[in-house]
Each structure stands twice: as C-alpha cells, then as structure tokens.
mmCIF file of C-alpha atoms and ligand atoms in Angstrom:
data_model
loop_
_atom_site.group_PDB
_atom_site.id
_atom_site.type_symbol
_atom_site.label_atom_id
_atom_site.label_comp_id
_atom_site.label_asym_id
_atom_site.label_seq_id
_atom_site.Cartn_x
_atom_site.Cartn_y
_atom_site.Cartn_z
ATOM 1 C CA MET K 1 29.738 -3.467 -8.635
ATOM 2 C CA ASN K 2 31.638 -2.013 -11.573
ATOM 3 C CA GLU K 3 30.980 -4.859 -13.996
ATOM 4 C CA PRO K 4 28.266 -3.997 -16.542
ATOM 5 C CA ILE K 5 24.816 -5.178 -15.419
ATOM 6 C CA LYS K 6 23.674 -7.887 -17.847
ATOM 7 C CA LYS K 7 20.731 -9.293 -15.928
ATOM 8 C CA ILE K 8 18.204 -7.714 -13.549
ATOM 9 C CA ALA K 9 15.917 -9.680 -11.238
ATOM 10 C CA VAL K 10 12.508 -8.423 -10.110
ATOM 11 C CA LEU K 11 10.329 -9.549 -7.215
ATOM 12 C CA THR K 12 7.184 -8.504 -5.357
ATOM 13 C CA SER K 13 7.071 -8.822 -1.588
ATOM 14 C CA GLY K 14 4.717 -8.102 1.324
ATOM 15 C CA GLY K 15 1.008 -7.431 0.826
ATOM 16 C CA ASP K 16 0.054 -7.401 -2.852
ATOM 17 C CA ALA K 17 -1.310 -4.218 -4.398
ATOM 18 C CA PRO K 18 -3.182 -3.505 -7.651
ATOM 19 C CA GLY K 19 -0.644 -2.182 -10.147
ATOM 20 C CA MET K 20 2.183 -4.515 -9.129
ATOM 21 C CA ASN K 21 1.735 -6.354 -12.425
ATOM 22 C CA ALA K 22 1.960 -3.093 -14.345
ATOM 23 C CA ALA K 23 5.231 -2.392 -12.498
ATOM 24 C CA ILE K 24 6.610 -5.876 -13.300
ATOM 25 C CA ARG K 25 5.660 -5.345 -16.939
ATOM 26 C CA ALA K 26 7.451 -1.986 -17.038
ATOM 27 C CA VAL K 27 10.591 -3.434 -15.425
ATOM 28 C CA VAL K 28 10.679 -6.345 -17.890
ATOM 29 C CA ARG K 29 10.083 -4.117 -20.892
ATOM 30 C CA ALA K 30 12.596 -1.498 -19.767
ATOM 31 C CA CYS K 31 15.134 -4.328 -19.525
ATOM 32 C CA THR K 32 14.265 -5.407 -23.071
ATOM 33 C CA TYR K 33 14.500 -1.799 -24.263
ATOM 34 C CA TYR K 34 17.949 -1.347 -22.699
ATOM 35 C CA ARG K 35 19.072 -4.819 -23.827
ATOM 36 C CA VAL K 36 19.441 -6.327 -20.398
ATOM 37 C CA ASP K 37 18.090 -9.768 -19.465
ATOM 38 C CA CYS K 38 15.310 -9.917 -16.900
ATOM 39 C CA ILE K 39 14.464 -12.683 -14.484
ATOM 40 C CA GLY K 40 11.315 -12.870 -12.329
ATOM 41 C CA VAL K 41 11.590 -14.198 -8.776
ATOM 42 C CA TYR K 42 8.492 -15.940 -7.403
ATOM 43 C CA ARG K 43 7.137 -15.408 -3.850
ATOM 44 C CA GLY K 44 9.377 -12.476 -2.965
ATOM 45 C CA TYR K 45 12.447 -13.044 -0.829
ATOM 46 C CA GLN K 46 11.367 -16.619 -0.083
ATOM 47 C CA GLY K 47 11.620 -17.456 -3.786
ATOM 48 C CA LEU K 48 15.044 -15.830 -3.879
ATOM 49 C CA ILE K 49 16.206 -18.121 -1.073
ATOM 50 C CA GLU K 50 14.771 -21.178 -2.838
ATOM 51 C CA GLY K 51 16.007 -20.149 -6.287
ATOM 52 C CA ASP K 52 12.437 -20.019 -7.628
ATOM 53 C CA MET K 53 13.075 -17.831 -10.685
ATOM 54 C CA GLU K 54 12.220 -17.671 -14.358
ATOM 55 C CA SER K 55 13.522 -15.609 -17.283
ATOM 56 C CA LEU K 56 10.972 -13.049 -18.440
ATOM 57 C CA SER K 57 10.777 -11.634 -21.954
ATOM 58 C CA ALA K 58 8.653 -8.700 -23.064
ATOM 59 C CA ARG K 59 6.010 -11.180 -24.288
ATOM 60 C CA HIS K 60 5.789 -12.938 -20.927
ATOM 61 C CA VAL K 61 4.233 -9.800 -19.508
ATOM 62 C CA SER K 62 1.619 -9.285 -22.229
ATOM 63 C CA ASN K 63 -1.958 -8.814 -20.996
ATOM 64 C CA ILE K 64 -1.079 -8.166 -17.359
ATOM 65 C CA ILE K 65 -1.220 -4.363 -17.148
ATOM 66 C CA ASN K 66 -4.933 -4.615 -16.281
ATOM 67 C CA ARG K 67 -4.664 -7.468 -13.771
ATOM 68 C CA GLY K 68 -4.752 -7.109 -9.992
ATOM 69 C CA GLY K 69 -2.472 -9.131 -7.705
ATOM 70 C CA THR K 70 1.018 -10.084 -8.825
ATOM 71 C CA ILE K 71 1.956 -12.737 -11.398
ATOM 72 C CA LEU K 72 5.190 -13.243 -9.428
ATOM 73 C CA LYS K 73 3.175 -13.979 -6.245
ATOM 74 C CA SER K 74 4.105 -12.425 -2.952
ATOM 75 C CA ALA K 75 5.156 -13.575 0.494
ATOM 76 C CA ARG K 76 6.489 -12.326 3.799
ATOM 77 C CA SER K 77 9.662 -14.387 4.332
ATOM 78 C CA GLU K 78 10.795 -15.161 7.885
ATOM 79 C CA GLU K 79 13.916 -16.872 6.552
ATOM 80 C CA PHE K 80 15.083 -13.711 4.805
ATOM 81 C CA ARG K 81 15.232 -12.068 8.233
ATOM 82 C CA THR K 82 18.152 -14.372 9.030
ATOM 83 C CA LYS K 83 21.715 -13.898 7.811
ATOM 84 C CA GLU K 84 21.771 -17.493 6.526
ATOM 85 C CA GLY K 85 18.602 -16.908 4.504
ATOM 86 C CA ARG K 86 20.015 -13.776 2.925
ATOM 87 C CA ALA K 87 23.291 -15.568 2.125
ATOM 88 C CA LYS K 88 21.337 -18.288 0.261
ATOM 89 C CA ALA K 89 19.482 -15.594 -1.665
ATOM 90 C CA TYR K 90 22.756 -13.917 -2.624
ATOM 91 C CA GLU K 91 24.261 -17.211 -3.809
ATOM 92 C CA ASN K 92 21.219 -17.888 -5.987
ATOM 93 C CA LEU K 93 21.433 -14.462 -7.578
ATOM 94 C CA LYS K 94 25.136 -14.935 -8.338
ATOM 95 C CA LYS K 95 24.509 -18.441 -9.718
ATOM 96 C CA ALA K 96 21.841 -17.027 -12.054
ATOM 97 C CA GLY K 97 24.214 -14.279 -13.234
ATOM 98 C CA VAL K 98 22.000 -11.524 -11.840
ATOM 99 C CA GLY K 99 23.772 -8.187 -11.401
ATOM 100 C CA ALA K 100 21.018 -6.112 -9.784
ATOM 101 C CA LEU K 101 17.606 -6.439 -8.159
ATOM 102 C CA VAL K 102 14.323 -4.510 -8.323
ATOM 103 C CA ILE K 103 12.104 -4.994 -5.266
ATOM 104 C CA ILE K 104 8.446 -3.982 -5.352
ATOM 105 C CA GLY K 105 6.702 -3.661 -1.975
ATOM 106 C CA GLY K 106 6.429 -1.649 1.213
ATOM 107 C CA ASP K 107 8.628 -0.847 4.184
ATOM 108 C CA GLY K 108 9.292 -4.498 5.166
ATOM 109 C CA THR K 109 10.485 -5.124 1.612
ATOM 110 C CA PHE K 110 12.824 -2.130 1.702
ATOM 111 C CA THR K 111 14.169 -3.077 5.134
ATOM 112 C CA GLY K 112 15.140 -6.452 3.629
ATOM 113 C CA GLY K 113 16.701 -4.708 0.627
ATOM 114 C CA LEU K 114 18.758 -2.456 2.849
ATOM 115 C CA LYS K 115 20.162 -5.398 4.823
ATOM 116 C CA PHE K 116 21.007 -7.156 1.579
ATOM 117 C CA ILE K 117 22.973 -4.169 0.297
ATOM 118 C CA GLU K 118 24.813 -3.766 3.602
ATOM 119 C CA GLU K 119 25.850 -7.413 3.712
ATOM 120 C CA PHE K 120 26.657 -8.121 0.060
ATOM 121 C CA ASN K 121 27.046 -4.719 -1.573
ATOM 122 C CA PHE K 122 24.517 -5.954 -4.145
ATOM 123 C CA PRO K 123 22.719 -3.253 -6.209
ATOM 124 C CA VAL K 124 19.037 -2.953 -5.251
ATOM 125 C CA VAL K 125 16.391 -0.367 -6.202
ATOM 126 C CA GLY K 126 12.865 -0.297 -4.758
ATOM 127 C CA ILE K 127 9.428 0.533 -6.134
ATOM 128 C CA PRO K 128 6.706 1.460 -3.610
ATOM 129 C CA GLY K 129 3.809 -0.986 -3.933
ATOM 130 C CA THR K 130 1.277 -1.038 -1.107
ATOM 131 C CA ILE K 131 -2.308 0.079 -0.735
ATOM 132 C CA ASP K 132 -1.418 1.778 2.588
ATOM 133 C CA ASN K 133 0.469 4.754 1.081
ATOM 134 C CA ASP K 134 2.644 4.773 4.204
ATOM 135 C CA ILE K 135 5.983 5.285 2.467
ATOM 136 C CA TYR K 136 7.988 8.489 2.543
ATOM 137 C CA GLY K 137 9.419 9.778 -0.746
ATOM 138 C CA THR K 138 6.498 9.402 -3.120
ATOM 139 C CA ASP K 139 3.153 11.183 -3.267
ATOM 140 C CA ASN K 140 1.372 7.877 -3.867
ATOM 141 C CA THR K 141 2.322 4.240 -3.606
ATOM 142 C CA ILE K 142 1.204 1.800 -6.310
ATOM 143 C CA GLY K 143 -2.210 0.362 -5.430
ATOM 144 C CA TYR K 144 -3.346 3.143 -3.156
ATOM 145 C CA ASP K 145 -5.481 4.926 -5.753
ATOM 146 C CA THR K 146 -7.209 1.683 -6.779
ATOM 147 C CA ALA K 147 -7.865 0.786 -3.141
ATOM 148 C CA LEU K 148 -9.393 4.237 -2.577
ATOM 149 C CA ASN K 149 -11.719 3.770 -5.526
ATOM 150 C CA THR K 150 -12.703 0.303 -4.342
ATOM 151 C CA VAL K 151 -13.465 1.591 -0.847
ATOM 152 C CA VAL K 152 -15.495 4.527 -2.127
ATOM 153 C CA GLU K 153 -17.504 2.256 -4.422
ATOM 154 C CA VAL K 154 -18.329 -0.056 -1.524
ATOM 155 C CA ILE K 155 -19.170 2.763 0.895
ATOM 156 C CA ASP K 156 -21.540 4.224 -1.718
ATOM 157 C CA LYS K 157 -23.390 0.913 -1.619
ATOM 158 C CA ILE K 158 -23.410 0.856 2.176
ATOM 159 C CA ARG K 159 -24.806 4.392 2.099
ATOM 160 C CA ASP K 160 -27.827 3.170 0.143
ATOM 161 C CA THR K 161 -28.779 0.627 2.754
ATOM 162 C CA ALA K 162 -27.779 2.848 5.713
ATOM 163 C CA SER K 163 -30.076 5.538 4.414
ATOM 164 C CA SER K 164 -32.978 3.134 3.729
ATOM 165 C CA HIS K 165 -32.887 1.813 7.295
ATOM 166 C CA ASN K 166 -31.817 5.006 9.138
ATOM 167 C CA ARG K 167 -28.736 3.201 10.408
ATOM 168 C CA LEU K 168 -25.373 4.148 11.818
ATOM 169 C CA PHE K 169 -22.569 2.238 10.113
ATOM 170 C CA PHE K 170 -19.007 1.776 11.301
ATOM 171 C CA ILE K 171 -16.886 0.850 8.295
ATOM 172 C CA GLU K 172 -13.384 -0.422 8.969
ATOM 173 C CA VAL K 173 -10.809 0.055 6.232
ATOM 174 C CA MET K 174 -7.201 -1.135 5.889
ATOM 175 C CA GLY K 175 -4.059 0.970 6.097
ATOM 176 C CA ARG K 176 -2.107 -0.758 8.856
ATOM 177 C CA ASP K 177 -0.774 2.102 11.057
ATOM 178 C CA ALA K 178 -1.641 4.811 8.533
ATOM 179 C CA GLY K 179 -4.923 6.631 7.955
ATOM 180 C CA PHE K 180 -4.541 7.619 4.300
ATOM 181 C CA ILE K 181 -7.162 5.205 2.987
ATOM 182 C CA ALA K 182 -9.644 6.135 5.722
ATOM 183 C CA LEU K 183 -9.178 9.885 5.335
ATOM 184 C CA ASN K 184 -9.331 10.113 1.565
ATOM 185 C CA ALA K 185 -11.988 7.474 1.020
ATOM 186 C CA GLY K 186 -13.944 8.969 3.925
ATOM 187 C CA ILE K 187 -13.969 12.375 2.249
ATOM 188 C CA GLY K 188 -14.698 10.839 -1.156
ATOM 189 C CA ALA K 189 -17.615 8.832 0.196
ATOM 190 C CA GLY K 190 -18.989 11.678 2.316
ATOM 191 C CA ALA K 191 -18.538 10.050 5.732
ATOM 192 C CA GLU K 192 -19.845 11.867 8.827
ATOM 193 C CA GLU K 193 -16.752 11.013 10.852
ATOM 194 C CA ILE K 194 -13.335 9.587 10.008
ATOM 195 C CA LEU K 195 -11.121 7.946 12.626
ATOM 196 C CA ILE K 196 -7.410 7.739 11.812
ATOM 197 C CA PRO K 197 -4.363 6.828 13.911
ATOM 198 C CA GLU K 198 -2.491 10.060 13.099
ATOM 199 C CA LYS K 199 -5.188 12.165 14.837
ATOM 200 C CA ASN K 200 -6.613 10.271 17.706
ATOM 201 C CA LEU K 201 -9.840 12.210 18.199
ATOM 202 C CA GLY K 202 -10.973 10.151 21.158
ATOM 203 C CA LEU K 203 -14.397 8.825 22.016
ATOM 204 C CA ASP K 204 -15.695 12.173 23.287
ATOM 205 C CA ARG K 205 -15.186 13.766 19.927
ATOM 206 C CA LEU K 206 -16.961 10.894 18.190
ATOM 207 C CA VAL K 207 -19.883 11.098 20.598
ATOM 208 C CA GLU K 208 -20.051 14.878 20.130
ATOM 209 C CA SER K 209 -20.048 14.465 16.374
ATOM 210 C CA LEU K 210 -22.853 11.877 16.476
ATOM 211 C CA ASP K 211 -24.875 14.176 18.741
ATOM 212 C CA LYS K 212 -24.460 17.022 16.279
ATOM 213 C CA SER K 213 -25.455 14.837 13.337
ATOM 214 C CA ARG K 214 -28.693 13.910 15.110
ATOM 215 C CA GLU K 215 -29.437 17.512 16.106
ATOM 216 C CA LYS K 216 -29.017 18.544 12.481
ATOM 217 C CA GLY K 217 -31.573 15.970 11.427
ATOM 218 C CA LYS K 218 -29.305 13.361 9.871
ATOM 219 C CA THR K 219 -31.121 10.058 9.934
ATOM 220 C CA SER K 220 -28.215 7.832 8.955
ATOM 221 C CA SER K 221 -24.483 8.151 9.455
ATOM 222 C CA LEU K 222 -21.307 6.617 8.096
ATOM 223 C CA VAL K 223 -18.197 6.476 10.291
ATOM 224 C CA VAL K 224 -15.031 5.333 8.524
ATOM 225 C CA VAL K 225 -12.544 3.754 10.914
ATOM 226 C CA SER K 226 -8.939 3.106 9.982
ATOM 227 C CA GLU K 227 -7.822 -0.305 11.258
ATOM 228 C CA GLY K 228 -4.863 1.351 13.022
ATOM 229 C CA ASP K 229 -6.903 3.908 14.929
ATOM 230 C CA LYS K 230 -6.659 3.654 18.714
ATOM 231 C CA ILE K 231 -10.327 4.028 19.608
ATOM 232 C CA GLY K 232 -11.297 2.010 16.608
ATOM 233 C CA LYS K 233 -8.778 -0.729 17.430
ATOM 234 C CA ASN K 234 -11.663 -3.089 17.665
ATOM 235 C CA VAL K 235 -14.450 -1.662 15.592
ATOM 236 C CA PHE K 236 -16.992 -4.087 17.106
ATOM 237 C CA GLU K 237 -16.152 -2.925 20.637
ATOM 238 C CA LEU K 238 -16.468 0.648 19.486
ATOM 239 C CA ALA K 239 -19.907 -0.072 18.035
ATOM 240 C CA ASP K 240 -20.933 -1.801 21.301
ATOM 241 C CA PHE K 241 -19.808 1.223 23.303
ATOM 242 C CA ILE K 242 -21.886 3.589 21.183
ATOM 243 C CA LYS K 243 -24.884 1.237 21.313
ATOM 244 C CA GLU K 244 -24.717 1.211 25.103
ATOM 245 C CA LYS K 245 -24.606 4.988 25.214
ATOM 246 C CA TYR K 246 -27.241 5.467 22.529
ATOM 247 C CA PRO K 247 -29.540 2.424 22.578
ATOM 248 C CA PHE K 248 -31.820 4.036 19.988
ATOM 249 C CA TYR K 249 -29.143 3.794 17.262
ATOM 250 C CA ASP K 250 -29.543 0.909 14.874
ATOM 251 C CA ILE K 251 -25.865 0.123 14.402
ATOM 252 C CA ARG K 252 -24.088 -2.127 11.919
ATOM 253 C CA VAL K 253 -20.386 -2.819 11.411
ATOM 254 C CA SER K 254 -18.767 -3.547 8.076
ATOM 255 C CA VAL K 255 -15.118 -4.622 7.882
ATOM 256 C CA LEU K 256 -14.056 -4.254 4.274
ATOM 257 C CA GLY K 257 -10.940 -6.467 4.557
ATOM 258 C CA HIS K 258 -8.934 -7.887 1.706
ATOM 259 C CA MET K 259 -11.281 -6.848 -1.077
ATOM 260 C CA GLN K 260 -9.388 -3.564 -0.776
ATOM 261 C CA ARG K 261 -6.258 -5.223 -2.127
ATOM 262 C CA GLY K 262 -7.837 -6.783 -5.199
ATOM 263 C CA GLY K 263 -9.205 -5.687 -8.536
ATOM 264 C CA SER K 264 -8.003 -4.191 -11.763
ATOM 265 C CA PRO K 265 -5.676 -1.221 -11.162
ATOM 266 C CA SER K 266 -6.928 2.294 -11.889
ATOM 267 C CA CYS K 267 -5.392 4.194 -14.791
ATOM 268 C CA TYR K 268 -3.532 6.321 -12.236
ATOM 269 C CA ASP K 269 -1.894 3.233 -10.711
ATOM 270 C CA ARG K 270 -1.042 1.778 -14.121
ATOM 271 C CA VAL K 271 0.721 4.977 -15.190
ATOM 272 C CA LEU K 272 2.466 5.339 -11.817
ATOM 273 C CA ALA K 273 3.650 1.711 -11.969
ATOM 274 C CA SER K 274 4.840 2.085 -15.570
ATOM 275 C CA ARG K 275 6.831 5.218 -14.761
ATOM 276 C CA LEU K 276 8.386 3.708 -11.659
ATOM 277 C CA GLY K 277 9.243 0.407 -13.364
ATOM 278 C CA VAL K 278 11.170 2.248 -16.074
ATOM 279 C CA ALA K 279 12.767 4.581 -13.495
ATOM 280 C CA ALA K 280 13.967 1.642 -11.359
ATOM 281 C CA VAL K 281 15.741 -0.042 -14.277
ATOM 282 C CA GLU K 282 17.274 3.248 -15.411
ATOM 283 C CA ALA K 283 18.489 3.944 -11.863
ATOM 284 C CA LEU K 284 20.212 0.548 -11.664
ATOM 285 C CA LEU K 285 21.815 0.986 -15.090
ATOM 286 C CA ASP K 286 23.026 4.391 -13.884
ATOM 287 C CA ARG K 287 24.730 2.549 -11.016
ATOM 288 C CA THR K 288 22.342 3.782 -8.354
ATOM 289 C CA SER K 289 21.543 1.482 -5.446
ATOM 290 C CA GLY K 290 19.836 1.638 -2.058
ATOM 291 C CA VAL K 291 17.051 3.942 -3.179
ATOM 292 C CA MET K 292 13.339 3.792 -3.768
ATOM 293 C CA VAL K 293 12.042 5.567 -6.859
ATOM 294 C CA GLY K 294 8.885 7.617 -6.421
ATOM 295 C CA ILE K 295 6.837 10.394 -7.990
ATOM 296 C CA THR K 296 6.728 13.709 -6.172
ATOM 297 C CA ASN K 297 4.876 16.663 -7.707
ATOM 298 C CA ASN K 298 4.659 14.666 -10.941
ATOM 299 C CA GLU K 299 8.449 14.290 -11.197
ATOM 300 C CA VAL K 300 10.347 11.030 -10.845
ATOM 301 C CA THR K 301 12.410 11.223 -7.657
ATOM 302 C CA SER K 302 14.440 8.871 -5.517
ATOM 303 C CA VAL K 303 14.990 8.588 -1.799
ATOM 304 C CA GLY K 304 17.297 6.358 0.270
ATOM 305 C CA PHE K 305 15.676 3.217 1.708
ATOM 306 C CA ASN K 306 16.477 4.493 5.184
ATOM 307 C CA LYS K 307 14.368 7.594 4.714
ATOM 308 C CA ALA K 308 11.574 5.805 2.853
ATOM 309 C CA ILE K 309 11.149 3.412 5.768
ATOM 310 C CA LYS K 310 11.741 5.665 8.739
ATOM 311 C CA MET K 311 10.329 9.040 7.853
ATOM 312 C CA ASN K 312 6.632 9.714 8.096
ATOM 313 C CA HIS K 313 4.520 10.378 5.077
ATOM 314 C CA ASP K 314 2.491 13.131 6.704
ATOM 315 C CA ILE K 315 -1.265 13.396 6.718
ATOM 316 C CA ASN K 316 -2.392 16.569 4.977
ATOM 317 C CA GLU K 317 -3.993 18.830 7.614
ATOM 318 C CA GLU K 318 -6.082 20.550 4.971
ATOM 319 C CA LEU K 319 -7.818 17.237 4.263
ATOM 320 C CA LEU K 320 -8.798 16.967 7.917
ATOM 321 C CA LYS K 321 -10.323 20.421 7.728
ATOM 322 C CA VAL K 322 -12.186 19.550 4.523
ATOM 323 C CA ALA K 323 -13.530 16.388 6.151
ATOM 324 C CA GLU K 324 -14.836 18.419 9.082
ATOM 325 C CA ILE K 325 -16.353 21.211 7.006
ATOM 326 C CA THR K 326 -18.050 18.944 4.482
ATOM 327 C CA SER K 327 -19.687 16.776 7.118
ATOM 328 C CA VAL K 328 -21.650 19.595 8.826
HETATM 329 O O1 LIG W 1 0.040 -3.561 4.006
HETATM 330 C C1 LIG W 1 -1.102 -3.909 3.286
HETATM 331 C C2 LIG W 1 -2.139 -4.503 4.199
HETATM 332 O O2 LIG W 1 -3.272 -4.829 3.409
HETATM 333 C C3 LIG W 1 -2.545 -3.650 5.397
HETATM 334 O O3 LIG W 1 -3.443 -2.618 5.055
HETATM 335 C C4 LIG W 1 -3.122 -4.697 6.325
HETATM 336 O O4 LIG W 1 -3.027 -4.276 7.662
HETATM 337 C C5 LIG W 1 -2.250 -5.896 6.062
HETATM 338 O O5 LIG W 1 -1.666 -5.702 4.783
HETATM 339 C C6 LIG W 1 -2.985 -7.210 6.085
HETATM 340 O O6 LIG W 1 -2.042 -8.220 5.922
HETATM 341 P P1 LIG W 1 -2.414 -9.740 5.610
HETATM 342 O O7 LIG W 1 -2.750 -9.841 4.157
HETATM 343 O O8 LIG W 1 -1.173 -10.477 5.963
HETATM 344 O O9 LIG W 1 -3.588 -10.082 6.456
#
C-alpha cells in the first residue's frame, strides 16, 4: 500500500444513474491531471473478474458529460459475492498494474468494495451513484436530481389528463426502500398524497385524505406511491381497494419504471459528479481508502463505507409538513 499509485481503475456497478458518465469523465481527467494512468472496467465487478478492462485517456471521455447511462456499462455480479470471484478480480487488477480502484454505485457496490479491502488490503474509494438517494454521507447521490426532474415532468403530463377526465391517479415511482424520490417529486409536482416507506401512513390516512380532497371540491387527484411503501407494495391492489370503497372514482395507475433512470443528467448532477470524481482520485492519491466521497452542505466530505451503507439517510420531517400543508 505504500508504493506510489501509478494506475487507477474505475467501474460503475448496480443500477445505472444519470451522471455516472460525468463521474467517469472526472475520474479519468483527474488521473490525467495528476499524471496517473486510468483504466476503465466494463460491467462493474463482473468485468473485474473477467479482466474486461481498457485504458482510458482524457480524450476517451470526450462528449460524455451530457449522456445518461454509463459508457462502462453496469452489472450486479453474483460471482463477486464469492471469495473466489473476488480473488480473480484482485489478480486481474495486479496483472494490469492497478494500484487503486474507484467504484461508482450504491450500497451493494460499497459492500463489495468493503469486502475487497478487508480481504486484499487494496485501496478503494467510492462515489455515490444511484437515483434512490439512499446513501448516508452525502446530501445527494449522483442521478437523484435528474430522476426527480424526470418524474416531475412526467407527473405534470399525467396531471393534464387526470384533470381533463376528473380522474384519480396512483403514480408509482422508484426508490427501492427509500421514499426520497416520491416525497420530493410529489411536492414538486403538487401531489395530493405521497406514500413513502419511512412514514407508513396506512390506508385510513389515505382514505381520509381522499375524502377531504373531495369535500374541498377537488375533481382530480394525484397520489405518488414509492415502490417501497408498505400499503403501496402493489399499487394495482391499492387502486383496487380504493375503487371498491369508492366506486365513483375513475382510477388509473401509472408505474413510471425505468424511464426514471435514463436521460441526460441535470446540471446539478453533472457538477456533483465532476466534484466527486476529482475528490475520489485525490483521496486515493492521499492514501485514503475505504471511504465514500460525498457533498454535505456544499463541502466535499468523506465517510467510511460501513457508515455509508448502514446508517440511514433521514427523511426531512419539514418536507412531510410542507407536503401536507400545500395539498390542502
Ligand atoms: O437502485 C436503483 C433502482 O432503480 C431502484 O429504484 C429500483 O428498485 C431498482 O434499481 C430496479 O432494479 P432493476 O433495474 O434491476 O430492475
């Protein structure tokens, strides 16, 4: 670990997120700036196991800052969960003369990174890239802001048709076990009710809220349901339940799905990714390992993988209040 780092590898793993390319670009260019070689690993940890890598120069990452997805591709590798798989990955890194690794992804990615450090004492730094924003140690993960804007744009369109037909819409959004997308996009799109896993409001509360909306003369309603919410676990069943209780409602369900992961990254995500890409390379060159770099209160910070994975990134209670007040 005390030899100078001459080559850094970078990979993207887990669900892709808009802004991952901007992060790859920043890592590659920071390497160029600090005169370190950079190598891109394809398909995340699986590519590491198979030795699927390619040297990247600053010019290889031209014209990608604006592109969604990840030029390095992404995967969830079962083999990397095994000791044998990780040993193959380590051998390939050594063979390629790589001295340190930047991993871009979410908690599964960091869990893999942690294991790798424990077993091989190999320097690894993480960059949070997931639309879910469910990582502790950064105010925002890369891709979250773009996903929010995508969701709001789509809900605005759904609002047009909901209003024309006096309909009640249940709109399911991603986020895995976290409600950040639902809560913030719900507020941004002016939803009547927002269902998130962190605050299980229960069916009674939803029914009460729909009753109130009708009493106040609302002719159409938008309910944003986080995919991880308990009562919204199956949004179609939820819609059926409400239809049975209130047959007069003309109900439709819209599951937004993977469109939330695509598209050109917002300026916010591009800047975030650029800052974190540079910070990750600088951290490795400073001999730091086992941390995820993040931005907290507009400052670059770092937090151990253990904390990033295990601690909760709390839902802001004030947002819940704002959602309630602004939907009267
Ligand atoms: O973690 C990102 C995410 O898009 C989650 O919001 C969602 O639950 C999951 O990935 C979907 O995964 P897949 O692309 O494997 O269907």
